[in-house]
Tab-separated table of C-alpha atoms in Angstrom:
chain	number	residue	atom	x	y	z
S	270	UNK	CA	130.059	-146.824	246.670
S	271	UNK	CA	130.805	-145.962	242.952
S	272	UNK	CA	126.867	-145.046	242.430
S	273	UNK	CA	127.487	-142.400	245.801
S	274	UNK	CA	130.811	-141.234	243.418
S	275	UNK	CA	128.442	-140.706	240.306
S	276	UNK	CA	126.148	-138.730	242.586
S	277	UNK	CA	128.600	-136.468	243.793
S	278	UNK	CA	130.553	-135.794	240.915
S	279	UNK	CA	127.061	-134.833	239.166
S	280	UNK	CA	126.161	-132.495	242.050
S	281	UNK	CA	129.725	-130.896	242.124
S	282	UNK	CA	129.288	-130.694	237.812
S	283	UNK	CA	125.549	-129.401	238.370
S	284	UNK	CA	126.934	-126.556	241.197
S	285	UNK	CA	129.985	-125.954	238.842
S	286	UNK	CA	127.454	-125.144	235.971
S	287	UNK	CA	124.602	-123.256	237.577
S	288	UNK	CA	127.636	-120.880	239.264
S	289	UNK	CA	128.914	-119.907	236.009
S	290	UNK	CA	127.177	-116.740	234.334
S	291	UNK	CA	127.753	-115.164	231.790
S	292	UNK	CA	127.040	-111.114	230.646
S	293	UNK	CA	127.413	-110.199	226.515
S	294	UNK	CA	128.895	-107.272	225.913
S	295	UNK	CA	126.304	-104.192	226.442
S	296	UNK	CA	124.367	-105.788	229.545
S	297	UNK	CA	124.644	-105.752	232.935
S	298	UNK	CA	123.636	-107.941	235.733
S	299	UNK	CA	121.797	-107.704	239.096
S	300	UNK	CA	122.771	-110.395	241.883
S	301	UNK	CA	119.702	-110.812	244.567
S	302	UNK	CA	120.884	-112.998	247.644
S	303	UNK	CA	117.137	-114.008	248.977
S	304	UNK	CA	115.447	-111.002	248.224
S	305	UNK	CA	118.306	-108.632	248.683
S	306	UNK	CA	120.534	-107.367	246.545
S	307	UNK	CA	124.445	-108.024	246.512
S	308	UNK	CA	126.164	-107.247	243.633
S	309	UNK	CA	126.671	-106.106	239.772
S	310	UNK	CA	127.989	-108.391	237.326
S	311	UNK	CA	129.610	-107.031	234.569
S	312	UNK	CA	129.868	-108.134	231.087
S	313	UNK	CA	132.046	-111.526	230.659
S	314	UNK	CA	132.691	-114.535	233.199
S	315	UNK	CA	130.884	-114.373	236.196
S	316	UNK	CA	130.484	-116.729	239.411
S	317	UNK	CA	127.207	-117.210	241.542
S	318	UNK	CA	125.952	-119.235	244.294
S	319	UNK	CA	122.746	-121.321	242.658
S	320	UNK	CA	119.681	-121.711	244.124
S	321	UNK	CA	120.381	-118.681	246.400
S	322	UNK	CA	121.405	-116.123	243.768
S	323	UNK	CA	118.623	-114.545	241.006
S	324	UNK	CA	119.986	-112.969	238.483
S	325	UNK	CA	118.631	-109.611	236.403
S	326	UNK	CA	119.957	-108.654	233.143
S	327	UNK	CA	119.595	-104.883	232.456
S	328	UNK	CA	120.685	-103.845	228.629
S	329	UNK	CA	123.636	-100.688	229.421
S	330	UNK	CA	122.807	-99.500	225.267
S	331	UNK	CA	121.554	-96.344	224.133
S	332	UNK	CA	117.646	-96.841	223.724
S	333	UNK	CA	115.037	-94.949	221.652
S	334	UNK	CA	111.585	-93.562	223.677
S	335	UNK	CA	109.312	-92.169	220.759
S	336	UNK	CA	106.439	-90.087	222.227
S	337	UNK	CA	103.597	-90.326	220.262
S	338	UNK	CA	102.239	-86.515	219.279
S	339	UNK	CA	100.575	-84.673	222.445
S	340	UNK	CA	98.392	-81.522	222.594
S	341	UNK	CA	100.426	-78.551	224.314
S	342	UNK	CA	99.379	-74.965	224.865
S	343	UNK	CA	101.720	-71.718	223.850
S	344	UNK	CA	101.860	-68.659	226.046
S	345	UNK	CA	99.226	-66.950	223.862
S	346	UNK	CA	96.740	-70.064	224.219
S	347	UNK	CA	97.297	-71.773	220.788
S	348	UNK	CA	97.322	-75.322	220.612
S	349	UNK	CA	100.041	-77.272	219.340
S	350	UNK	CA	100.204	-81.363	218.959
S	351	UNK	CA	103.945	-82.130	219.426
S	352	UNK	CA	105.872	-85.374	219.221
S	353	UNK	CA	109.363	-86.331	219.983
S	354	UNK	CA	112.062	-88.943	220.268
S	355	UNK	CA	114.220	-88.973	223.444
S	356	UNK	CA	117.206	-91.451	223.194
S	357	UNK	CA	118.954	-92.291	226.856
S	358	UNK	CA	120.667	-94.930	228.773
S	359	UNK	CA	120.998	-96.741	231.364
S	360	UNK	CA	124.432	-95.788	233.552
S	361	UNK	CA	123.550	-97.496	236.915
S	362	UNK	CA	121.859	-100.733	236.724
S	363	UNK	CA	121.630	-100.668	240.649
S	364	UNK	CA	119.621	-97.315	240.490
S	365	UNK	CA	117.224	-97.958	237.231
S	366	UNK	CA	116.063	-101.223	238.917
S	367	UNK	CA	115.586	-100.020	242.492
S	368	UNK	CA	114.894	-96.486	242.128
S	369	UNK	CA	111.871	-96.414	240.111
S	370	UNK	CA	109.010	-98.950	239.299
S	371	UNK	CA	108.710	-98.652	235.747
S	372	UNK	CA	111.560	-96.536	234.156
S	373	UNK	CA	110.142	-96.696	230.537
S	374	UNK	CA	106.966	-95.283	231.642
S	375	UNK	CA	108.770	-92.358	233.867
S	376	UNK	CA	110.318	-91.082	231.146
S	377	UNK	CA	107.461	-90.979	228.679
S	378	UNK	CA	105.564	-88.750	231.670
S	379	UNK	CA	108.447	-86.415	232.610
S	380	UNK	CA	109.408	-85.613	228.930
S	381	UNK	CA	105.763	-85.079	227.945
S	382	UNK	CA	105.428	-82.649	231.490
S	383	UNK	CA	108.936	-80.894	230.497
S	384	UNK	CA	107.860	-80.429	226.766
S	385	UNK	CA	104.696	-78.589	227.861
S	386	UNK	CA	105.997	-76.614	230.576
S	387	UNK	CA	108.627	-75.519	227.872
S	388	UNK	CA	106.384	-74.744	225.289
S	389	UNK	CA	103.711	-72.855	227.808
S	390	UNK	CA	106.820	-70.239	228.266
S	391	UNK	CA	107.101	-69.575	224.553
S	392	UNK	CA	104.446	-67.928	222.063
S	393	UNK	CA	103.361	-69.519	218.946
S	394	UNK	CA	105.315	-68.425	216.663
S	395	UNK	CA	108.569	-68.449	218.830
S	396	UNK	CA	107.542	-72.329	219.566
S	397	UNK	CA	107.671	-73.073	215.563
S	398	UNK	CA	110.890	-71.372	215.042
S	399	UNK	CA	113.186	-72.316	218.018
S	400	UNK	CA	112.919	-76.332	218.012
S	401	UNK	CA	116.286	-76.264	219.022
S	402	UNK	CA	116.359	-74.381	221.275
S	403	UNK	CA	113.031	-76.288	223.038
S	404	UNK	CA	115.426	-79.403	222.332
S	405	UNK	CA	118.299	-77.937	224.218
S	406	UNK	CA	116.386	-76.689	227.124
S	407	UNK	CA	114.091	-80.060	227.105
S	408	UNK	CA	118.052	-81.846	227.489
S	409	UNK	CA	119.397	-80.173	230.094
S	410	UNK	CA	115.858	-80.829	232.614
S	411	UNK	CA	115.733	-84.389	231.815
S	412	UNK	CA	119.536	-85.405	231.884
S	413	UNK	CA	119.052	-83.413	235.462
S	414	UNK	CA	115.676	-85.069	236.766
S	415	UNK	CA	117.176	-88.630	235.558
S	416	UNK	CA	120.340	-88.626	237.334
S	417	UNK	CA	118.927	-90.160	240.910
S	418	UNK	CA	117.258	-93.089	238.554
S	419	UNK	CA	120.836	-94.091	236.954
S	420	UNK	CA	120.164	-92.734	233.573
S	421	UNK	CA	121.942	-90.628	230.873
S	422	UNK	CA	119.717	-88.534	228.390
S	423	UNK	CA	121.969	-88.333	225.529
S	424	UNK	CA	119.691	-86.005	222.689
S	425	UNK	CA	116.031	-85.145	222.649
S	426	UNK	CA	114.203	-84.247	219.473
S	427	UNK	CA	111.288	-82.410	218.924
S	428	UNK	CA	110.045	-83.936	215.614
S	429	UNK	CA	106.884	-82.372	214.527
S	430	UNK	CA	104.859	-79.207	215.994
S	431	UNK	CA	101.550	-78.873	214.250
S	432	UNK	CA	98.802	-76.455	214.297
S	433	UNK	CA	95.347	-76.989	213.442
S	434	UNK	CA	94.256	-76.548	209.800
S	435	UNK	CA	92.395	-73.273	210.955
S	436	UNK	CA	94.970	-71.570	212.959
S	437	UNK	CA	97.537	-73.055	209.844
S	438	UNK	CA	95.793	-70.885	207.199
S	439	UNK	CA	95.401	-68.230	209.123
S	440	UNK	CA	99.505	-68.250	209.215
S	441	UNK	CA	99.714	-68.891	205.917
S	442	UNK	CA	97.784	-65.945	205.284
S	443	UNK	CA	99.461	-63.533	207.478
S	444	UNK	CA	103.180	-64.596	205.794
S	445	UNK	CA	101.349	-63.793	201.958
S	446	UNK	CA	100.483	-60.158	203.374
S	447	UNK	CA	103.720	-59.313	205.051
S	448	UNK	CA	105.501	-60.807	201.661
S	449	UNK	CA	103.455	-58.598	200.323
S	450	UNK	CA	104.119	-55.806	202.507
S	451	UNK	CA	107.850	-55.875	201.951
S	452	UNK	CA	107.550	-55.935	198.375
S	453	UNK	CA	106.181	-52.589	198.349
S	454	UNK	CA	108.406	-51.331	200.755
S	455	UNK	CA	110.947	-52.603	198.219
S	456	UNK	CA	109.581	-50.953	195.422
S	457	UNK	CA	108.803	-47.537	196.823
S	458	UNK	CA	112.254	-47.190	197.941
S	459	UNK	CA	113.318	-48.146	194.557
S	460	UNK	CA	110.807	-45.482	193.273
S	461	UNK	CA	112.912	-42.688	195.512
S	462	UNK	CA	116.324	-44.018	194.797
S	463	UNK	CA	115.350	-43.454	190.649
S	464	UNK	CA	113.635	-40.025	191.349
S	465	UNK	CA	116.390	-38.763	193.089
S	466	UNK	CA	119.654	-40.038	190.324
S	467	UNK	CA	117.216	-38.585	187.803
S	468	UNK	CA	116.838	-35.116	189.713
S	469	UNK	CA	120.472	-34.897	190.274
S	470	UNK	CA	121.201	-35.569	186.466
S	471	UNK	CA	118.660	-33.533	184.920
S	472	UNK	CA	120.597	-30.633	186.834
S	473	UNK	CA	123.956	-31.493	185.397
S	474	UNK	CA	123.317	-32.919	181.690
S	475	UNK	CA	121.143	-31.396	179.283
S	476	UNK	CA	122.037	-34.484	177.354
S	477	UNK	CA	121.477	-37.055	180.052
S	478	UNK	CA	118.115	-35.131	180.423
S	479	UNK	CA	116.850	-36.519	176.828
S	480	UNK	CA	117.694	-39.891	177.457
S	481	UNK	CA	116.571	-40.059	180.702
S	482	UNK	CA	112.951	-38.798	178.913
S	483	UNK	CA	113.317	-41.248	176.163
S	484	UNK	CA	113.994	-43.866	179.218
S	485	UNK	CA	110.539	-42.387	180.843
S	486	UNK	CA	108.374	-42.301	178.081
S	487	UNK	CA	109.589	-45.827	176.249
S	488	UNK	CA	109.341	-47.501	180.252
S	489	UNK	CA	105.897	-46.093	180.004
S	490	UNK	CA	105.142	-47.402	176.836
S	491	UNK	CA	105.813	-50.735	177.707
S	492	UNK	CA	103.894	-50.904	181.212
S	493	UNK	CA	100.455	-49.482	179.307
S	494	UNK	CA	100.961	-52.064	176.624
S	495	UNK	CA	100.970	-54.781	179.448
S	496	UNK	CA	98.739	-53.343	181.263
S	497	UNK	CA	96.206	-53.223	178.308
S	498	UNK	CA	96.930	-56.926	177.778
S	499	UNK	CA	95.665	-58.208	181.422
S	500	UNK	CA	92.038	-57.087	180.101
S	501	UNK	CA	89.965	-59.572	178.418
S	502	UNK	CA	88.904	-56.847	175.936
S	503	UNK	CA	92.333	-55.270	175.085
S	504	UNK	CA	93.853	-54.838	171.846
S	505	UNK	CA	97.042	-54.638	170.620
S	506	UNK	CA	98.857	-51.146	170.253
S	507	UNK	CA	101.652	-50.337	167.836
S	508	UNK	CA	103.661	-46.784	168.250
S	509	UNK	CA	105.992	-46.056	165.590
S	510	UNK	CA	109.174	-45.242	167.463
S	511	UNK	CA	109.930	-42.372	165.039
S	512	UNK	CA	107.069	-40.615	166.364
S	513	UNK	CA	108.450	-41.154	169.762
S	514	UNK	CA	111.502	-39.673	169.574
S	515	UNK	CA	109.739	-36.658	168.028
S	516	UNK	CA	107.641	-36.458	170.937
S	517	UNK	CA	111.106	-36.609	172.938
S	518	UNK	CA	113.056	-33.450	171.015
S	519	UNK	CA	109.566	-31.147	170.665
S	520	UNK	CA	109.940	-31.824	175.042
S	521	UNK	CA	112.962	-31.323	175.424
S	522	UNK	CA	113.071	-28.314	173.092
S	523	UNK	CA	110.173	-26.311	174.960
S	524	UNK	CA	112.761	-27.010	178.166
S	525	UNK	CA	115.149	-25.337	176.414
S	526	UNK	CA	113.112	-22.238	175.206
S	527	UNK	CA	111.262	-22.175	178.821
S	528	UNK	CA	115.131	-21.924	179.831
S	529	UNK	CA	116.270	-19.239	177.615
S	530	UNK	CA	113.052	-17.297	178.768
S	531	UNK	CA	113.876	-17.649	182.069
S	532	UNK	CA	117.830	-16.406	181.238
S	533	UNK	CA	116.314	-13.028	179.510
């Protein structure tokens, strides 16, 4: 009689035990009833019926996806190798286990087909300057298309686009000339702007006129010298300024004789 006691109070201890379950913080847990399923468990204290109930533990955290660097091809036919990080979650434990086979592997192959389809509506060089707006558009797709399987796409990151060492230098080479380009844009409308404050200043000051010539001729001066330099055969000019600003006043007196000629 007592051993029958022992029995049962070990079988009612063993059911006690295998009925408790229970869920950390950040998981979540599946209940199958032979084959079917019956319930979620939540995290904390939770009762099932052993030897009839399986239970499935499904993480609820935000998780990392990196995609490893695919080829991808811009509206004007360039290609691209682009890689990303997509970090998502899992909302719905019911619908991530039931609703697709493996959920991992679905989202590597829908962000790598979004990522192209994005970048094949964008040229090259709008692909390497708007990352985030390929991020933003890449988010809003996925966080749509994921929604039936339970999941939340929180951010998506295109990490690195990167061009072929060819096509790179030919970039390269194309920023140098419009740099260049600019530059002497720049300069020429500098050019003008001087021109015309001299013109308007050699109309209203006689005075103004000789220093603006002893600007000229000293600016000049210094350019040729540095010009002359650059050459592997130059030599080293010295002008004595006093003969400079003799060369200034015989100029500027033929203006004023040319002037008085014109007055007569």
């Amino acid at each position: 009689m007592e051993s029958l006691i022992a029995i049962a109070t070990l079988a009612i201890v063993g059911y006690m035990v295998g009925s408790v379950k229970v869920i950390n913080q950040g998981f979540e847990g599946i209940v199958e009833r032979l084959g079917r399923y019956q319930r979620t468990l939540k995290p904390g204290l939770n009762f099932v019926v052993p030897l009839l109930d399986t239970v499935l533990v499904e993480t609820t955290r935000e998780q990392l996806l990196d995609i490893e660097p695919q080829s991808a091809i811009t509206r004007d036919n360039v290609t691209i190798k682009v890689n990303a990080v997509l970090y998502w979650k899992i909302l719905d434990v019911q619908k991530a286990y039931y609703s697709i086979e493996n959920l991992e592997e679905a989202l590597q192959s829908l962000v790598l087909t979004t990522l192209r389809s994005e970048i094949g509506q964008m040229d090259l060089r709008e692909t390497v300057s708007s990352r985030n707006k390929i991020n933003q558009a890449l988010l809003k797709e996925l966080d749509h298309a994921t929604e039936p399987w339970g999941v939340k796409v929180i951010r998506v990151e295109v990490q690195e686009i990167k061009l072929s060492e060819t096509m790179e230098k030919s970039l390269e080479t194309e920023r140098a000339a419009e740099s260049e380009r600019r530059a002497q844009i720049s300069k020429t409308e500098g050019t003008v702007e001087s021109i015309r404050r001299i013109s308007k200043a050699l109309k209203e000051d006689k005075e103004s006129t000789a220093l603006i010539l002893r600007h000229l001729l000293a600016q000049q001066y210094v350019e040729s010298n540095n010009e002359l330099s650059k050459s592997p055969n130059s030599k080293i000019l010295f002008m004595n300024p006093k003969n400079l600003t003799e060369a200034v006043s015989d100029l500027i007196g033929r203006l004023d004789n040319e002037d008085l000629g014109n007055e007569d």
